[in-house]
Coordinates of C-alpha atoms in Angstrom, one line a residue:
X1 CA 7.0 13.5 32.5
X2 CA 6.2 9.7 32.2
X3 CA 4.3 7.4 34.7
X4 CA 6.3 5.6 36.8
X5 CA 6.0 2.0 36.2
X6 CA 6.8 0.2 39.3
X7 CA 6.1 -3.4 37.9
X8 CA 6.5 -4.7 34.0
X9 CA 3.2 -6.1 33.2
X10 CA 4.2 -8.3 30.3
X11 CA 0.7 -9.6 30.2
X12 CA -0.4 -6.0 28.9
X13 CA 2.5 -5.3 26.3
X14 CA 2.4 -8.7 24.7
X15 CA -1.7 -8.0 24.6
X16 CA -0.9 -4.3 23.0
X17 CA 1.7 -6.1 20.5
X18 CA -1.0 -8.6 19.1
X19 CA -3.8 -5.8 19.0
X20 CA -1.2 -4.0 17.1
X21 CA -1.5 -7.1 14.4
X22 CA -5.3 -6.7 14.0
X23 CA -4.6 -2.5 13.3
X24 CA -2.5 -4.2 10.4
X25 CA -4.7 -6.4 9.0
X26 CA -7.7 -3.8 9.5
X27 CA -5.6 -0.9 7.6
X28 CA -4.8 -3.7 4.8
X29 CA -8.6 -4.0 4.5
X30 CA -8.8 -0.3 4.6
X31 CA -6.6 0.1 1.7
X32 CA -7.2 -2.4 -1.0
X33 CA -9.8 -4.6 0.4
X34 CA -9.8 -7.8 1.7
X35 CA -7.3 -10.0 -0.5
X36 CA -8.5 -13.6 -1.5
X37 CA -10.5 -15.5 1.0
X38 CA -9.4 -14.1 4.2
X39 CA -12.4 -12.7 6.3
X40 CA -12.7 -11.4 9.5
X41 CA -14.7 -12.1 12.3
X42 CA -14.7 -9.3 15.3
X43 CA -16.4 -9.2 18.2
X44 CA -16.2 -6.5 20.9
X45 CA -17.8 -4.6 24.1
X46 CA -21.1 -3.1 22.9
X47 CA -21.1 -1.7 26.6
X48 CA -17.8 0.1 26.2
X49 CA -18.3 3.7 26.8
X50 CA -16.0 4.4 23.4
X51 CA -18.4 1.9 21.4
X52 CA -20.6 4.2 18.8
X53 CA -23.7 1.9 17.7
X54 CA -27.3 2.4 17.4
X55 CA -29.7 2.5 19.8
X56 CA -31.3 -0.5 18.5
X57 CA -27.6 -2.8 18.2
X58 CA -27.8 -1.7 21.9
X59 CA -30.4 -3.1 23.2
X60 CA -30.0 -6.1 21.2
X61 CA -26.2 -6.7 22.0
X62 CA -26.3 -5.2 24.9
X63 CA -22.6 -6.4 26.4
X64 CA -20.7 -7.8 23.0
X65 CA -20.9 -8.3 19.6
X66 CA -19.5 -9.9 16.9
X67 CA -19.3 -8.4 13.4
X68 CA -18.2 -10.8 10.1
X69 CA -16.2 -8.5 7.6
X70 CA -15.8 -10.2 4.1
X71 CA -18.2 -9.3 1.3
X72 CA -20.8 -6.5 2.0
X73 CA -18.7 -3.8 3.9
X74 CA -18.4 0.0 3.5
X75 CA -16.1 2.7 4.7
X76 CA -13.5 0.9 6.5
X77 CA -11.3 3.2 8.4
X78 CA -8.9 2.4 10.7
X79 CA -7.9 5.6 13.6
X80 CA -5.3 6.1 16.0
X81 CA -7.5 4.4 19.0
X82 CA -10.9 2.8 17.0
X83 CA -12.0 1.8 12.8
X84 CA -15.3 2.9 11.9
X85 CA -17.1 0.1 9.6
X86 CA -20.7 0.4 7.3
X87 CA -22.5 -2.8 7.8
X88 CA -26.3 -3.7 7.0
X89 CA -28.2 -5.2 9.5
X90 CA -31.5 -6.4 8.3
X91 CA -31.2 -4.2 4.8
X92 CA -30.4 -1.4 6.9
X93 CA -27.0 0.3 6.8
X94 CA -25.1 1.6 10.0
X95 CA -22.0 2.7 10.8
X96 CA -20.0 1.2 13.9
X97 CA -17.5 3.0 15.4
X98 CA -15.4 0.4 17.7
X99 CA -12.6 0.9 19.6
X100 CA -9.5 -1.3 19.6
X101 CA -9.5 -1.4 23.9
X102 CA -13.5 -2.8 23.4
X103 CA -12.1 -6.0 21.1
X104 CA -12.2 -9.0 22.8
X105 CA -11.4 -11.5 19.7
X106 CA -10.1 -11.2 16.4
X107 CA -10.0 -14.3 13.8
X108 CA -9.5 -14.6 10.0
X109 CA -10.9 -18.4 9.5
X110 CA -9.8 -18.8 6.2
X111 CA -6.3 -18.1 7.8
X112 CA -6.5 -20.0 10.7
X113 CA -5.8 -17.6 12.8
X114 CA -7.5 -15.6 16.0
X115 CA -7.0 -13.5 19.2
X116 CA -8.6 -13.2 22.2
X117 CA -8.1 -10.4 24.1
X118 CA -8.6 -9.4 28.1
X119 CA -11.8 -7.8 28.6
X120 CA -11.6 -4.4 29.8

């Protein structure tokens, strides 16, 4: 049986649309790469209990992050709720596992174009 929704927050669905945009653009990337010059620059809640980095990203980021995705990436994949990313940090690789709920901004700055989302 659904929730009851006693109140339309429009706030919220207009906030789950344009996450819905970056779950595109991640699963074009996911596909066939990132096309010409776009890039993207993500940064999200290292403290979110869904966030999957190492120990040492951790304690360095310890509340957010932002990750650049253009040239030296790995293993994009793009899940129902998170993507999973390999990215090198200081010549070592890791793998990220970040949930869409822990982004707080999107942008593509060859585009133009970014989001900001409501911290959760």
């Amino acid at each position: 049986m659904a929730e009851y929704i006693d109140e339309i927050n429009y706030d919220r669905l207009i906030e789950k649309s344009l996450k819905h945009v970056v779950i595109e653009a991640l699963k074009i990337a996911e596909r066939q790469g990132l096309p010409g010059e776009n890039h993207f620059y993500i940064t999200f809640k290292t403290d979110n209990p869904e966030t999957i980095i190492s120990e040492n990203l951790r304690k360095q980021y310890p509340h957010d992050m932002t990750i650049v995705i253009q040239h030296q990436y790995a293993n994009l994949t793009v899940n129902k709720n998170s993507f999973s990313i390999d990215l090198s940090f200081n010549g070592i690789e890791q793998t990220l596992t970040i949930p869409f709920d822990a982004i707080t901004y999107f942008g593509d700055p060859f585009a133009k174009f970014g989001l900001s989302f409501a911290s959760k």
